[in-house]
Amino acid sequence: RYFPPLGLLLVAQTLKNAGYDVKLFDGNEDPNYQESIYRTISKNTSDVVFVGFYLAFLQIRDCIALLKGIKSISPHLTTVIGGPFPAVFPEKVAASPLVDICCNGDGAEISVQLADCLTNEKDWSEIPNLCFKKNGQIIPDYCLDSVSLLNLKNDLNQFLENQPDKTLDYFPSLIEMDSRWLEYATNPKILNIISKLIGENIILWGS
């Protein structure tokens, strides 16, 4: 009759395995699912860690209406969107004032990490594959984590100190001058970011 929400079921079971109480709402089974969600949130506002949605292209209108209703009940409740639509348009989804976090890719393990951080009031901004707003700006899901970024900056500064005659404009034979840049060029995290920007066909230049 319809396709079961396998993705949501996987996320729900992973959260349950981690010790969280999960409520799953399926509009195919409950024609009054919106009222059921509102009622559950109203009764358990202080206990709800976040509300997650699976968003496909045909569900946008219903999702917006549902998000408006949830935010009217609990304005500060964290809303998380995953599924096909945010996978294609993560920054568009995250830009909505109704959406707090956009999840791109498999959300099962990410949901546990996010729930742990929210429950313990810890920083979740470096959990991979999340797109969100911070200080009015969209932080895309292809950002490099702070440790890798710091290492990259430190190595660049050291390289410039060792090459005072060079500028940032052009470095011929860069890899031959310092093999660390080959390590960065083949770093899976960096390659993943580049592939999201230009595609998977990547050519490495020596400068």
Short mmCIF file of C-alpha atoms in Angstrom, two decimals:
data_model
loop_
_atom_site.label_atom_id
_atom_site.label_comp_id
_atom_site.label_asym_id
_atom_site.label_seq_id
_atom_site.Cartn_x
_atom_site.Cartn_y
_atom_site.Cartn_z
CA ARG A 1 0.00 0.00 0.00
CA TYR A 2 2.87 2.36 0.73
CA PHE A 3 6.57 2.27 1.46
CA PRO A 4 7.31 2.00 5.20
CA PRO A 5 9.54 4.75 6.64
CA LEU A 6 12.63 2.55 6.84
CA GLY A 7 14.99 5.48 7.34
CA LEU A 8 13.03 6.82 10.30
CA LEU A 9 12.70 3.33 11.73
CA LEU A 10 16.47 2.92 11.63
CA VAL A 11 17.00 6.28 13.33
CA ALA A 12 14.36 5.47 15.94
CA GLN A 13 15.81 2.05 16.75
CA THR A 14 19.36 3.45 16.97
CA LEU A 15 18.18 6.08 19.44
CA LYS A 16 16.30 3.44 21.45
CA ASN A 17 19.40 1.27 21.54
CA ALA A 18 21.24 4.27 22.99
CA GLY A 19 18.68 4.55 25.80
CA TYR A 20 16.36 7.24 24.44
CA ASP A 21 12.57 7.07 24.46
CA VAL A 22 11.37 7.59 20.89
CA LYS A 23 7.95 8.44 19.51
CA LEU A 24 7.46 7.67 15.80
CA PHE A 25 4.62 9.29 13.85
CA ASP A 26 3.64 8.04 10.40
CA GLY A 27 1.07 9.98 8.42
CA ASN A 28 0.20 6.88 6.41
CA GLU A 29 -0.99 5.14 9.56
CA ASP A 30 -2.39 8.10 11.50
CA PRO A 31 -4.46 10.59 9.46
CA ASN A 32 -4.41 12.92 12.48
CA TYR A 33 -0.64 12.68 12.93
CA GLN A 34 -0.22 16.47 13.21
CA GLU A 35 -2.55 16.67 16.20
CA SER A 36 -0.84 13.63 17.72
CA ILE A 37 2.55 15.34 17.42
CA TYR A 38 1.28 18.61 18.88
CA ARG A 39 -0.37 16.79 21.78
CA THR A 40 2.76 14.77 22.55
CA ILE A 41 4.99 17.86 22.52
CA SER A 42 2.57 19.85 24.68
CA LYS A 43 2.51 17.11 27.32
CA ASN A 44 6.26 16.46 27.28
CA THR A 45 7.87 19.76 26.31
CA SER A 46 10.61 19.65 28.94
CA ASP A 47 11.53 16.04 28.06
CA VAL A 48 11.74 16.33 24.28
CA VAL A 49 15.38 16.52 23.11
CA PHE A 50 14.60 17.24 19.47
CA VAL A 51 11.98 16.62 16.80
CA GLY A 52 13.17 14.99 13.59
CA PHE A 53 11.54 14.94 10.16
CA TYR A 54 11.97 12.92 6.99
CA LEU A 55 11.38 15.37 4.14
CA ALA A 56 10.80 14.30 0.55
CA PHE A 57 9.94 16.70 -2.26
CA LEU A 58 6.18 16.11 -2.09
CA GLN A 59 6.01 16.75 1.67
CA ILE A 60 7.32 20.32 1.79
CA ARG A 61 3.97 22.05 2.32
CA ASP A 62 2.90 19.68 5.09
CA CYS A 63 6.32 19.89 6.73
CA ILE A 64 6.23 23.70 6.83
CA ALA A 65 2.78 23.66 8.40
CA LEU A 66 3.91 21.09 10.96
CA LEU A 67 7.04 23.06 11.83
CA LYS A 68 5.01 26.23 12.33
CA GLY A 69 2.70 24.39 14.70
CA ILE A 70 5.59 22.89 16.68
CA LYS A 71 7.42 26.21 17.01
CA SER A 72 4.21 27.89 18.16
CA ILE A 73 3.96 25.33 20.98
CA SER A 74 7.66 25.25 21.87
CA PRO A 75 9.69 27.98 20.12
CA HIS A 76 13.03 26.75 21.44
CA LEU A 77 12.54 23.06 20.67
CA THR A 78 15.28 21.85 18.29
CA THR A 79 13.97 20.77 14.89
CA VAL A 80 16.05 18.47 12.67
CA ILE A 81 15.33 17.78 9.00
CA GLY A 82 16.68 14.82 7.00
CA GLY A 83 15.74 12.95 3.86
CA PRO A 84 15.97 13.45 0.08
CA PHE A 85 15.10 17.15 -0.09
CA PRO A 86 17.65 18.41 2.46
CA ALA A 87 20.22 16.06 0.93
CA VAL A 88 19.94 18.07 -2.30
CA PHE A 89 19.30 21.52 -0.78
CA PRO A 90 20.87 21.48 2.72
CA GLU A 91 21.63 25.20 2.86
CA LYS A 92 18.16 26.17 1.62
CA VAL A 93 16.56 24.01 4.28
CA ALA A 94 18.86 25.24 7.05
CA ALA A 95 18.12 28.86 6.11
CA SER A 96 14.49 28.48 7.20
CA PRO A 97 13.75 30.07 10.58
CA LEU A 98 11.67 26.97 11.34
CA VAL A 99 14.63 24.61 10.95
CA ASP A 100 17.48 24.39 13.44
CA ILE A 101 19.56 21.58 11.92
CA CYS A 102 19.68 19.91 8.51
CA CYS A 103 21.12 16.38 8.37
CA ASN A 104 22.69 15.24 5.11
CA GLY A 105 23.19 11.49 4.72
CA ASP A 106 22.67 8.60 7.14
CA GLY A 107 21.16 10.06 10.29
CA ALA A 108 21.16 7.02 12.57
CA GLU A 109 24.48 7.47 14.36
CA ILE A 110 24.35 11.24 13.94
CA SER A 111 21.02 11.36 15.76
CA VAL A 112 22.56 9.67 18.80
CA GLN A 113 25.52 12.05 18.81
CA LEU A 114 23.17 15.01 18.51
CA ALA A 115 20.85 13.75 21.25
CA ASP A 116 23.81 13.20 23.58
CA CYS A 117 25.10 16.72 22.98
CA LEU A 118 21.70 18.36 23.41
CA THR A 119 20.92 16.35 26.54
CA ASN A 120 24.25 17.23 28.14
CA GLU A 121 24.27 20.81 26.77
CA LYS A 122 27.48 20.19 24.82
CA ASP A 123 28.59 21.69 21.52
CA TRP A 124 27.26 19.67 18.59
CA SER A 125 28.49 21.95 15.79
CA GLU A 126 31.30 19.61 14.74
CA ILE A 127 29.13 16.53 14.31
CA PRO A 128 29.65 15.57 10.64
CA ASN A 129 27.03 16.05 7.91
CA LEU A 130 25.07 18.77 9.71
CA CYS A 131 24.12 22.09 8.15
CA PHE A 132 22.85 24.84 10.48
CA LYS A 133 22.72 28.54 11.31
CA LYS A 134 25.30 30.19 13.58
CA ASN A 135 25.39 33.90 14.33
CA GLY A 136 23.11 34.55 11.39
CA GLN A 137 25.25 32.61 8.90
CA ILE A 138 24.67 29.21 7.31
CA ILE A 139 27.33 26.69 8.29
CA PRO A 140 27.37 24.10 5.47
CA ASP A 141 27.80 20.40 6.11
CA TYR A 142 31.04 20.34 4.15
CA CYS A 143 33.01 22.48 6.63
CA LEU A 144 36.30 21.07 7.88
CA ASP A 145 36.41 20.29 11.61
CA SER A 146 38.25 22.79 13.81
CA VAL A 147 41.21 20.50 14.60
CA SER A 148 41.95 19.76 10.94
CA LEU A 149 41.48 23.41 10.04
CA LEU A 150 43.87 24.53 12.79
CA ASN A 151 46.49 22.03 11.65
CA LEU A 152 46.14 23.26 8.09
CA LYS A 153 46.58 26.90 9.14
CA ASN A 154 49.61 26.08 11.31
CA ASP A 155 51.29 24.12 8.51
CA LEU A 156 50.62 26.95 6.07
CA ASN A 157 52.10 29.55 8.42
CA GLN A 158 55.17 27.41 9.00
CA PHE A 159 55.58 26.84 5.26
CA LEU A 160 55.41 30.60 4.58
CA GLU A 161 58.00 31.26 7.27
CA ASN A 162 60.34 28.76 5.63
CA GLN A 163 59.72 30.27 2.19
CA PRO A 164 59.95 34.07 2.71
CA ASP A 165 60.40 34.69 -1.02
CA LYS A 166 57.05 33.08 -1.87
CA THR A 167 53.54 34.54 -1.85
CA LEU A 168 50.13 32.95 -1.50
CA ASP A 169 49.35 33.64 -5.16
CA TYR A 170 51.33 30.80 -6.71
CA PHE A 171 53.52 27.92 -5.50
CA PRO A 172 55.10 25.92 -8.34
CA SER A 173 56.06 22.36 -7.41
CA LEU A 174 54.39 22.75 -4.05
CA ILE A 175 54.25 19.04 -3.24
CA GLU A 176 57.93 18.60 -4.05
CA MET A 177 58.75 21.44 -1.68
CA ASP A 178 56.74 20.01 1.22
CA SER A 179 55.20 16.53 1.21
CA ARG A 180 52.61 17.51 3.82
CA TRP A 181 50.55 19.12 1.06
CA LEU A 182 50.21 15.78 -0.68
CA GLU A 183 48.76 14.43 2.57
CA TYR A 184 46.24 17.27 2.59
CA ALA A 185 45.46 16.71 -1.09
CA THR A 186 44.61 13.07 -0.40
CA ASN A 187 42.87 13.66 2.93
CA PRO A 188 39.44 11.90 2.74
CA LYS A 189 37.74 14.74 4.67
CA ILE A 190 39.03 17.37 2.27
CA LEU A 191 38.30 15.25 -0.80
CA ASN A 192 34.76 14.75 0.46
CA ILE A 193 34.30 18.52 0.74
CA ILE A 194 35.72 19.11 -2.74
CA SER A 195 33.55 16.39 -4.29
CA LYS A 196 30.43 18.07 -2.88
CA LEU A 197 31.48 21.34 -4.50
CA ILE A 198 32.74 20.22 -7.94
CA GLY A 199 31.90 16.52 -8.24
CA GLU A 200 33.89 13.33 -7.78
CA ASN A 201 36.21 13.73 -10.78
CA ILE A 202 39.18 15.50 -9.16
CA ILE A 203 42.59 16.17 -10.71
CA LEU A 204 45.52 17.06 -8.45
CA TRP A 205 47.76 19.83 -9.71
CA GLY A 206 51.33 20.08 -8.44
CA SER A 207 51.07 23.76 -7.60
#
